[in-house]
Amino acid sequence: MGVFDTSRASTTNIASGTVNEEARQAFLTNFAGAAYATSPTLTPEFLNGVDMVAVCSTDTEDAGISPLSASEQTALFEFVQGGGTAFLIAEGFTPHLAAAQSIVAPFGVTIEDDGMSDILVAAPTNPAHPIFDGPFGVAPPIPILGTGIFTDLGPYATPLARLQIGRQPALAVIEAGVIAPGSGRVVIIGDGSPFVDTADGGFSRYTETMLLNTLAYLAPVPEPSGRVLGGMAVAGLVAVVRTRRCRRV
C-alpha cells in the first residue's frame, strides 16, 4: 500500500496518521499481503508501479495537501485511462477545498463546501451497487460531518449517494470503460470523516463495510480474501478530526 510521504501528507497519512487507526487496521486485516510505498508526488513512474491509487485532499485538520500540479493531474488521469483505479477522498471543508478540487478536476468534477456543520447522512442511490452490497456485506447509509458536494460530475461520473437533506451528490463513481476502452474505476467521496477513528469524532466503525467494499471494488483481482494488494497506492487516505466544523456552529 503506497502513500504520499510525510512531506505531502502528515498527520492524516494512512501509514502513520493518528486519526485513522481503525481504517488502517481494517484494511491490513482483510487484505493480506498489502505493502506500503511512498512518494511525495504523483508521477508516471510511481503510478506505473501500482494498480490502484487513492488520494485525499487533507494534510492536517486545518490544512489541505498542496494541490495537485498540472503534471500530477495529467498523470492521474492517464493512469486511470490506462486501466488503473483510483479512490479520491475530496474533503470539501473550506481549508481543504483547493486541494479537493485539484484531485477531482482531472475527471471534470467540481466540488464546493456544503456550508453545514451538522452530522448528515448520504443515502445510496443504488443500494445494489457493490460498494453498498459487496463481498464484505451490506453497508448502511454514510454518516458524514459536513461534506463537499459535487456541483458538476463531469462527463464520466454518476452519483452513488446523495445527502438526505438537499439531495446533492456526496459520493460518485466512474465505472470501468467509461473514460476509454479498458479504463479503470474511480470512486469519489466529498468527506473524509467516514474514515476517521470513532474516538476522534469520525465514523470509521460505522463505515468499515463501505470502506472494505470500496477497496474490493477497486482492487485488480475479484476476490478479497487473502488477496495480495502489493501494488495498491493510497495517498493520504483519511481526513479531518472531530473539531474541524466547530468554528461554524
Backbone as numpy.savetxt, mean C-alpha at the origin, in Angstrom:
# Nx Ny Nz CAx CAy CAz Cx Cy Cz
12.12 -9.68 1.15 11.27 -8.50 1.15 12.15 -7.26 1.15
12.07 -6.45 0.12 12.87 -5.24 0.05 12.14 -4.04 0.60
12.90 -3.07 1.06 12.34 -1.83 1.59 13.21 -0.67 1.15
12.64 0.51 1.13 13.48 1.69 1.07 14.41 1.64 2.27
15.64 2.03 2.11 16.51 2.05 3.28 16.12 3.22 4.18
16.76 3.31 5.33 16.33 4.28 6.34 16.66 5.72 5.96
17.40 5.93 4.89 17.61 7.30 4.43 16.37 7.84 3.72
15.46 6.96 3.33 14.25 7.37 2.61 13.00 7.15 3.45
12.93 6.04 4.17 11.79 5.72 5.04 12.35 5.29 6.38
12.09 6.06 7.42 12.76 5.81 8.70 11.86 5.08 9.69
11.07 5.81 10.47 10.32 5.15 11.54 9.18 4.29 11.03
8.81 4.43 9.78 7.75 3.59 9.22 8.29 2.52 8.29
9.56 2.24 8.37 10.17 1.20 7.55 9.70 -0.17 8.01
9.16 -0.97 7.09 8.57 -2.25 7.46 9.59 -3.20 8.08
10.85 -3.06 7.73 11.87 -3.96 8.26 12.27 -3.61 9.68
12.10 -2.33 10.07 12.59 -1.92 11.38 11.70 -0.92 12.09
10.62 -0.47 11.48 9.76 0.53 12.08 9.09 0.03 13.35
8.79 0.97 14.25 8.25 0.61 15.56 6.73 0.58 15.60
6.04 1.00 14.55 4.59 1.09 14.60 3.89 0.06 13.73
4.66 -0.85 13.17 4.06 -1.82 12.25 4.51 -3.25 12.54
4.76 -3.54 13.81 5.26 -4.86 14.17 4.23 -5.95 13.90
2.95 -5.66 14.11 1.91 -6.68 13.88 1.83 -7.05 12.40
1.84 -6.05 11.53 1.79 -6.33 10.09 3.04 -7.07 9.65
4.19 -6.66 10.17 5.44 -7.32 9.81 5.42 -8.79 10.23
4.96 -9.06 11.46 4.92 -10.43 11.95 3.92 -11.27 11.15
2.78 -10.68 10.81 1.80 -11.42 10.01 2.39 -11.82 8.67
3.12 -10.92 8.06 3.74 -11.24 6.77 4.77 -12.35 6.91
5.69 -12.19 7.87 6.78 -13.15 7.99 6.28 -14.52 8.41
5.19 -14.56 9.18 4.64 -15.84 9.62 3.97 -16.58 8.47
3.32 -15.85 7.60 2.48 -16.50 6.59 3.14 -16.63 5.22
4.25 -15.96 5.00 4.96 -16.05 3.73 6.39 -16.48 4.01
6.58 -17.76 4.18 7.88 -18.29 4.56 8.92 -18.03 3.48
10.14 -17.76 3.92 11.24 -17.60 2.99 11.43 -16.19 2.48
10.60 -15.24 2.91 10.76 -13.86 2.45 12.08 -13.29 2.96
12.72 -12.48 2.15 13.99 -11.85 2.52 13.91 -10.36 2.25
14.65 -9.57 3.02 14.65 -8.12 2.85 15.73 -7.68 1.87
15.42 -6.68 1.08 16.40 -5.97 0.27 16.12 -4.49 0.41
17.14 -3.65 0.35 16.95 -2.21 0.55 17.51 -1.41 -0.61
16.89 -0.26 -0.82 17.38 0.68 -1.82 16.86 2.06 -1.46
17.68 3.10 -1.61 17.19 4.45 -1.34 16.30 5.00 -2.45
16.33 4.36 -3.61 15.55 4.85 -4.76 14.98 3.69 -5.54
13.95 3.99 -6.32 13.40 3.02 -7.26 14.10 3.20 -8.59
14.91 2.25 -8.94 15.64 2.29 -10.20 15.31 1.04 -11.00
15.50 1.08 -12.32 15.28 -0.14 -13.10 16.14 -1.30 -12.61
17.35 -1.01 -12.18 18.24 -2.07 -11.71 17.68 -2.74 -10.46
17.19 -1.95 -9.51 16.61 -2.51 -8.30 15.34 -3.28 -8.62
14.47 -2.69 -9.42 13.19 -3.32 -9.72 13.35 -4.57 -10.58
14.38 -4.63 -11.38 14.60 -5.83 -12.19 14.92 -7.05 -11.34
15.31 -6.83 -10.09 15.64 -7.94 -9.22 14.51 -8.39 -8.33
13.30 -7.82 -8.50 12.18 -8.17 -7.63 10.95 -8.48 -8.48
9.98 -9.13 -7.87 8.72 -9.43 -8.53 7.61 -8.46 -8.14
7.74 -7.88 -6.94 6.69 -7.02 -6.40 7.33 -5.86 -5.68
6.71 -4.69 -5.79 7.15 -3.53 -5.05 5.95 -2.93 -4.34
6.17 -2.47 -3.12 5.14 -1.71 -2.41 5.77 -0.44 -1.90
5.10 0.67 -2.11 5.65 1.97 -1.76 4.63 2.70 -0.90
5.09 3.25 0.22 4.22 4.05 1.08 4.72 5.49 1.08
3.80 6.42 1.23 4.15 7.84 1.14 4.68 8.41 2.44
4.73 7.64 3.53 5.14 8.20 4.81 6.57 7.87 5.16
7.21 8.82 5.82 8.53 8.62 6.40 8.41 8.54 7.92
7.75 9.55 8.51 7.44 9.58 9.94 5.99 9.98 10.09
5.55 10.12 11.34 4.17 10.53 11.59 3.83 11.85 10.93
4.77 12.76 10.91 4.49 14.13 10.47 5.12 14.49 9.14
5.71 13.54 8.46 6.40 13.87 7.21 6.31 12.72 6.24
6.16 13.06 4.97 6.19 12.05 3.93 7.61 11.78 3.47
7.78 10.72 2.72 9.06 10.49 2.07 9.30 11.59 1.05
10.53 11.76 0.64 10.77 12.66 -0.49 10.00 12.10 -1.68
9.21 12.94 -2.35 8.39 12.44 -3.45 9.22 11.73 -4.51
8.58 10.76 -5.16 9.26 10.05 -6.24 9.66 11.03 -7.34
10.87 10.89 -7.81 11.34 11.71 -8.92 10.69 11.24 -10.22
10.86 12.03 -11.26 10.31 11.63 -12.56 10.90 10.31 -13.03
12.18 10.11 -12.79 12.80 8.85 -13.22 12.29 7.67 -12.39
12.01 7.89 -11.10 11.45 6.83 -10.27 10.03 6.50 -10.72
9.25 7.53 -11.05 7.89 7.28 -11.53 7.91 6.48 -12.82
8.80 6.82 -13.72 8.91 6.06 -14.96 9.32 4.62 -14.70
10.29 4.44 -13.80 10.74 3.08 -13.47 9.61 2.26 -12.87
8.80 2.88 -11.99 7.69 2.17 -11.36 6.66 1.76 -12.40
6.28 2.69 -13.27 5.28 2.37 -14.28 5.78 1.28 -15.22
7.01 1.39 -15.66 7.54 0.40 -16.59 7.71 -0.96 -15.93
7.96 -0.97 -14.62 8.04 -2.22 -13.87 6.70 -2.95 -13.93
5.61 -2.23 -13.66 4.28 -2.84 -13.71 3.91 -3.18 -15.15
4.20 -2.30 -16.05 3.89 -2.54 -17.47 4.55 -3.83 -17.95
5.72 -4.12 -17.41 6.44 -5.32 -17.81 6.07 -6.57 -17.05
5.09 -6.48 -16.13 4.61 -7.67 -15.44 4.82 -7.70 -13.95
5.54 -6.71 -13.38 5.68 -6.63 -11.93 4.39 -6.19 -11.27
4.28 -6.41 -9.97 3.08 -5.99 -9.24 3.46 -4.96 -8.19
2.48 -4.13 -7.79 2.77 -3.01 -6.90 1.66 -2.83 -5.88
2.06 -2.54 -4.65 1.15 -2.19 -3.55 1.50 -0.76 -3.17
0.59 0.18 -3.45 0.83 1.59 -3.24 -0.01 2.07 -2.06
0.66 2.41 -0.97 -0.02 2.92 0.22 0.16 4.43 0.20
-0.82 5.11 -0.38 -0.75 6.54 -0.64 -1.43 7.29 0.50
-0.77 7.35 1.65 -1.32 8.05 2.81 -1.62 9.50 2.44
-2.91 9.85 2.46 -3.33 11.13 1.94 -3.46 12.25 2.95
-3.08 12.01 4.21 -3.05 13.07 5.21 -2.09 14.16 4.71
-2.48 15.42 4.88 -1.80 16.54 4.23 -0.27 16.52 4.32
0.35 16.22 5.48 1.82 16.22 5.50 2.46 15.20 4.56
1.69 14.21 4.14 2.22 13.16 3.28 1.67 13.25 1.84
0.87 14.28 1.58 0.09 14.28 0.34 0.96 14.41 -0.91
1.99 15.24 -0.85 2.84 15.39 -2.03 3.51 14.07 -2.38
3.97 13.35 -1.36 4.57 12.04 -1.61 3.53 11.06 -2.13
2.32 11.11 -1.55 1.25 10.22 -1.99 0.93 10.44 -3.46
0.80 11.70 -3.85 0.49 11.98 -5.25 1.60 11.49 -6.17
2.83 11.57 -5.70 3.95 11.15 -6.56 3.97 9.65 -6.81
3.40 8.86 -5.90 3.45 7.41 -6.12 2.25 6.90 -6.91
1.16 7.68 -6.96 0.01 7.24 -7.76 -0.04 7.90 -9.13
0.66 9.02 -9.28 0.61 9.76 -10.55 1.03 8.95 -11.76
2.01 8.04 -11.65 2.38 7.28 -12.85 1.22 6.50 -13.46
0.19 6.24 -12.67 -0.94 5.45 -13.15 -2.17 6.32 -13.43
-1.96 7.65 -13.46 -3.03 8.56 -13.80 -4.01 8.84 -12.68
-3.65 8.50 -11.44 -4.54 8.65 -10.29 -4.23 9.97 -9.59
-5.26 10.66 -9.10 -5.07 11.83 -8.25 -5.73 11.59 -6.91
-5.13 12.17 -5.86 -5.57 11.93 -4.50 -5.60 13.25 -3.75
-6.53 13.38 -2.79 -6.55 14.54 -1.91 -6.92 14.10 -0.51
-6.58 14.93 0.47 -6.93 14.67 1.86 -8.45 14.75 2.00
-9.03 13.80 2.72 -10.49 13.83 2.88 -10.95 14.89 3.86
-10.01 15.48 4.63 -10.36 16.57 5.53 -11.07 16.15 6.79
-11.16 14.85 7.07 -11.87 14.36 8.24 -10.89 13.83 9.28
-11.33 13.82 10.54 -10.49 13.32 11.62 -11.09 12.12 12.32
-12.27 11.70 11.92 -12.94 10.59 12.58 -12.50 9.25 11.99
-12.76 8.19 12.75 -12.60 6.84 12.22 -13.76 6.56 11.27
-13.44 6.18 10.05 -14.43 5.88 9.04 -14.30 4.43 8.60
-15.20 4.01 7.75 -15.18 2.64 7.23 -15.27 2.70 5.72
-14.42 1.93 5.06 -14.49 1.77 3.61 -15.05 0.39 3.32
-16.21 0.34 2.68 -16.89 -0.92 2.40 -16.55 -1.40 1.00
-16.37 -2.71 0.82 -16.02 -3.23 -0.50 -17.13 -3.02 -1.51
-16.75 -2.65 -2.72 -17.72 -2.57 -3.81 -17.91 -3.93 -4.47
-16.94 -4.81 -4.29 -17.01 -6.17 -4.83 -16.52 -7.13 -3.75
-17.41 -7.57 -2.85 -16.98 -8.44 -1.75 -16.38 -9.76 -2.20
-16.62 -10.17 -3.45 -16.07 -11.43 -3.94 -14.65 -11.29 -4.47
-14.12 -10.07 -4.53 -12.75 -9.89 -5.02 -11.77 -10.61 -4.09
-10.69 -11.18 -4.63 -9.75 -11.95 -3.79 -9.13 -11.17 -2.64
-9.12 -9.85 -2.70 -8.60 -9.08 -1.57 -9.54 -9.17 -0.38
-10.84 -9.28 -0.65 -11.82 -9.38 0.44 -12.27 -10.81 0.70
-12.14 -11.67 -0.27 -12.50 -13.08 -0.10 -11.42 -13.91 -0.78
-10.34 -14.14 -0.03 -9.17 -14.76 -0.63 -8.64 -15.92 0.17
-7.40 -16.31 -0.05 -6.85 -17.52 0.57 -6.72 -17.43 2.08
-6.72 -16.23 2.64 -6.60 -16.08 4.09 -7.95 -15.83 4.76
-9.03 -15.90 3.98 -10.35 -15.76 4.56 -11.10 -14.55 4.04
-12.25 -14.30 4.65 -13.11 -13.17 4.27 -12.75 -11.97 5.14
-12.39 -10.87 4.50 -11.99 -9.66 5.21 -13.19 -8.75 5.42
-13.29 -8.14 6.60 -14.38 -7.19 6.85 -14.11 -5.86 6.17
-15.08 -4.93 6.18 -14.82 -3.58 5.70 -13.60 -2.98 6.39
-12.97 -2.02 5.75 -11.69 -1.49 6.22 -11.91 -0.29 7.14
-11.46 -0.36 8.41 -11.50 0.82 9.27 -10.32 1.73 8.92
-10.57 3.02 8.85 -9.51 3.96 8.52 -9.63 5.20 9.40
-8.49 5.83 9.66 -8.46 7.04 10.48 -8.16 8.21 9.56
-9.23 8.80 9.03 -9.01 9.76 7.97 -8.37 9.03 6.79
-8.31 9.65 5.66 -7.74 8.96 4.51 -7.51 9.93 3.38
-6.79 9.47 2.40 -6.81 10.15 1.12 -7.93 9.57 0.28
-8.57 10.40 -0.48 -9.61 9.92 -1.38 -9.16 10.17 -2.81
-9.53 9.25 -3.68 -9.11 9.33 -5.07 -10.14 10.14 -5.85
-9.72 11.30 -6.32 -10.63 12.16 -7.08 -10.64 11.80 -8.56
-9.64 11.07 -9.00 -9.58 10.59 -10.38 -8.79 9.29 -10.38
-9.39 8.22 -10.85 -8.72 6.92 -10.87 -7.98 6.67 -12.17
-8.01 7.64 -13.08 -7.23 7.50 -14.29 -7.75 6.43 -15.23
-6.96 6.06 -16.23 -7.45 5.15 -17.27 -7.38 3.67 -16.91
-6.76 3.32 -15.78 -6.52 1.90 -15.51 -7.23 1.37 -14.27
-7.35 2.17 -13.23 -7.83 1.68 -11.93 -9.35 1.68 -11.83
-9.87 0.78 -11.02 -11.29 0.74 -10.68 -11.43 0.70 -9.17
-12.51 1.28 -8.61 -12.67 1.29 -7.15 -12.95 -0.10 -6.60
-12.37 -0.38 -5.44 -12.60 -1.66 -4.79 -13.26 -1.49 -3.43
-13.14 -0.29 -2.83 -13.84 0.02 -1.59 -14.10 1.52 -1.56
-15.26 1.88 -1.04 -15.65 3.28 -0.94 -15.99 3.62 0.50
-15.74 4.88 0.88 -16.14 5.34 2.19 -17.66 5.24 2.32
-18.11 4.78 3.47 -19.56 4.68 3.67 -20.18 6.06 3.82
-19.38 7.04 4.22 -19.81 8.43 4.23 -19.17 9.13 3.03
-19.97 9.62 2.12 -19.47 10.32 0.95 -19.26 9.46 -0.27
-19.03 8.16 -0.05 -18.90 7.18 -1.14 -17.68 7.41 -2.04
-16.69 8.16 -1.56 -15.49 8.33 -2.37 -14.64 7.06 -2.33
-13.93 6.76 -3.42 -13.06 5.59 -3.42 -11.88 5.77 -2.47
-11.61 4.76 -1.65 -10.45 4.76 -0.75 -9.51 3.60 -1.03
-9.95 2.65 -1.84 -9.13 1.51 -2.25 -9.44 1.23 -3.71
-8.40 1.05 -4.50 -8.59 0.81 -5.93 -7.63 -0.27 -6.39
-7.92 -0.82 -7.56 -7.10 -1.90 -8.09 -6.94 -1.73 -9.59
-5.77 -2.06 -10.07 -5.52 -2.20 -11.50 -5.28 -3.68 -11.75
-6.14 -4.29 -12.53 -6.04 -5.73 -12.75 -4.93 -6.05 -13.77
-4.50 -7.28 -13.74 -3.46 -7.74 -14.66 -3.91 -7.56 -16.11
-3.00 -7.11 -16.94 -3.28 -6.96 -18.36 -4.02 -5.71 -18.76
-4.36 -4.85 -17.80 -5.11 -3.64 -18.13 -4.19 -2.58 -18.74
-3.02 -2.40 -18.19 -2.10 -1.38 -18.71 -1.57 -1.79 -20.08
-1.22 -3.05 -20.20 -0.68 -3.59 -21.46 -0.77 -5.10 -21.37
-0.73 -5.80 -22.49 -0.70 -7.27 -22.41 0.47 -7.74 -21.54
0.15 -8.56 -20.55 1.18 -9.08 -19.66 1.53 -8.18 -18.49
0.88 -7.02 -18.38 1.20 -6.11 -17.27 0.68 -6.66 -15.95
1.26 -6.18 -14.86 0.96 -6.71 -13.54 -0.17 -5.99 -12.83
-0.49 -6.49 -11.66 -1.55 -5.92 -10.82 -1.01 -4.80 -9.94
-1.91 -3.88 -9.60 -1.59 -2.79 -8.68 -2.75 -2.64 -7.70
-2.44 -2.53 -6.42 -3.43 -2.21 -5.39 -3.05 -0.87 -4.79
-4.02 0.04 -4.70 -3.77 1.39 -4.20 -4.74 1.68 -3.07
-4.21 2.06 -1.90 -5.04 2.43 -0.77 -4.64 3.83 -0.31
-5.61 4.63 0.12 -5.36 6.02 0.46 -5.07 6.28 1.92
-4.80 5.24 2.71 -4.58 5.41 4.15 -3.62 4.34 4.63
-2.74 4.71 5.56 -1.81 3.74 6.12 -2.22 3.17 7.46
-3.21 3.79 8.13 -3.57 3.33 9.48 -4.06 1.89 9.54
-4.63 1.30 8.47 -5.01 -0.11 8.57 -3.83 -1.03 8.86
-2.60 -0.58 8.63 -1.44 -1.44 8.80 -0.55 -1.00 9.96
-1.03 -0.05 10.76 -0.33 0.40 11.96 -0.76 -0.45 13.14
0.18 -0.72 14.06 -0.13 -1.54 15.23 -1.34 -1.00 15.99
-2.14 -1.91 16.49 -3.33 -1.54 17.24 -2.97 -0.66 18.44
-1.88 -0.98 19.13 -1.47 -0.21 20.29 -1.06 1.21 19.93
-0.73 1.45 18.70 -0.33 2.77 18.24 -1.46 3.50 17.52
-2.68 3.03 17.72 -3.83 3.71 17.16 -4.24 3.24 15.78
-3.60 2.20 15.30 -3.95 1.66 13.99 -4.91 0.50 14.10
-5.06 -0.21 13.00 -6.09 -1.25 12.92 -5.56 -2.57 12.41
-4.25 -2.82 12.57 -3.66 -3.98 11.90 -4.27 -5.30 12.34
-4.71 -5.41 13.59 -5.34 -6.66 14.03 -6.66 -6.91 13.31
-7.32 -5.84 12.92 -8.61 -5.97 12.25 -8.47 -6.12 10.74
-7.34 -5.71 10.21 -7.15 -5.73 8.76 -6.14 -6.77 8.31
-5.72 -7.65 9.21 -4.70 -8.63 8.85 -5.13 -9.50 7.68
-6.39 -9.93 7.68 -6.87 -10.78 6.59 -6.79 -10.04 5.26
-7.20 -8.78 5.25 -7.13 -7.99 4.02 -5.69 -7.80 3.57
-4.78 -7.53 4.51 -3.38 -7.37 4.15 -2.81 -8.64 3.54
-3.05 -9.77 4.19 -2.49 -11.03 3.69 -3.12 -11.42 2.35
-4.42 -11.20 2.21 -5.06 -11.47 0.91 -4.47 -10.58 -0.18
-4.18 -9.32 0.17 -3.60 -8.40 -0.81 -2.22 -8.88 -1.25
-1.39 -9.28 -0.30 -0.05 -9.75 -0.64 -0.12 -11.03 -1.46
-1.07 -11.91 -1.12 -1.23 -13.13 -1.91 -1.71 -12.80 -3.32
-2.61 -11.83 -3.44 -3.13 -11.41 -4.75 -2.03 -10.83 -5.63
-1.09 -10.14 -5.01 0.00 -9.51 -5.76 1.20 -10.42 -5.95
1.24 -11.53 -5.23 2.40 -12.41 -5.28 2.52 -13.06 -6.65
3.74 -13.43 -7.04 3.95 -14.01 -8.37 3.58 -15.48 -8.48
3.19 -16.11 -7.36 2.78 -17.51 -7.39 1.41 -17.63 -6.75
0.59 -18.65 -7.11 -0.80 -18.66 -6.70 -1.08 -19.09 -5.27
-0.25 -19.93 -4.67 -0.59 -20.47 -3.37 0.20 -19.78 -2.27
-0.45 -19.30 -1.18 0.27 -18.57 -0.15 1.09 -19.43 0.78
0.67 -20.65 1.10 1.30 -21.44 2.15 2.69 -21.88 1.72
3.66 -21.55 2.53 5.02 -21.99 2.31 5.70 -21.38 1.11
5.13 -20.33 0.54 5.73 -19.76 -0.66 7.00 -18.99 -0.32
7.86 -18.85 -1.27 9.04 -18.03 -1.13 8.81 -16.75 -1.90
8.86 -15.63 -1.19 8.68 -14.34 -1.84 9.97 -13.54 -1.74
11.07 -14.17 -2.01 12.35 -13.50 -1.87 12.51 -12.32 -2.79
11.70 -12.24 -3.85 11.84 -11.12 -4.77 10.91 -9.98 -4.49
10.26 -9.98 -3.35 9.23 -9.00 -3.07 9.83 -7.72 -2.51
9.50 -6.59 -3.09 10.05 -5.33 -2.61 8.96 -4.50 -1.99
9.06 -4.19 -0.71 8.06 -3.39 -0.03 8.73 -2.14 0.50
8.41 -1.02 -0.09 9.14 0.20 0.20 8.37 1.03 1.20
8.78 1.00 2.47 8.16 1.80 3.50 6.71 1.46 3.69
6.40 0.21 4.09 5.04 -0.32 3.94 4.00 0.47 4.68
4.20 0.86 5.94 3.08 1.43 6.66 3.35 2.82 7.17
2.31 3.39 7.76 2.22 4.82 7.78 2.26 5.42 9.16
1.22 6.12 9.54 1.26 7.07 10.63 0.67 6.51 11.91
1.01 7.12 13.04 0.58 6.64 14.34 -0.59 7.43 14.85
-0.98 7.11 16.07 -2.31 7.47 16.53 -2.60 8.96 16.58
-1.61 9.82 16.76 -1.91 11.24 16.94 -1.98 12.03 15.65
-1.89 11.37 14.50 -1.73 12.12 13.27 -2.89 13.03 12.95
-4.10 12.73 13.45 -5.26 13.55 13.12 -5.69 14.43 14.29
-5.00 14.37 15.41 -5.49 15.08 16.59 -5.57 16.58 16.36
-4.69 17.12 15.57 -4.66 18.56 15.36 -5.89 19.07 14.65
-6.66 18.17 14.09 -7.78 18.60 13.26 -9.12 18.42 13.95
-9.10 17.95 15.17 -10.35 17.70 15.89 -10.80 18.99 16.57
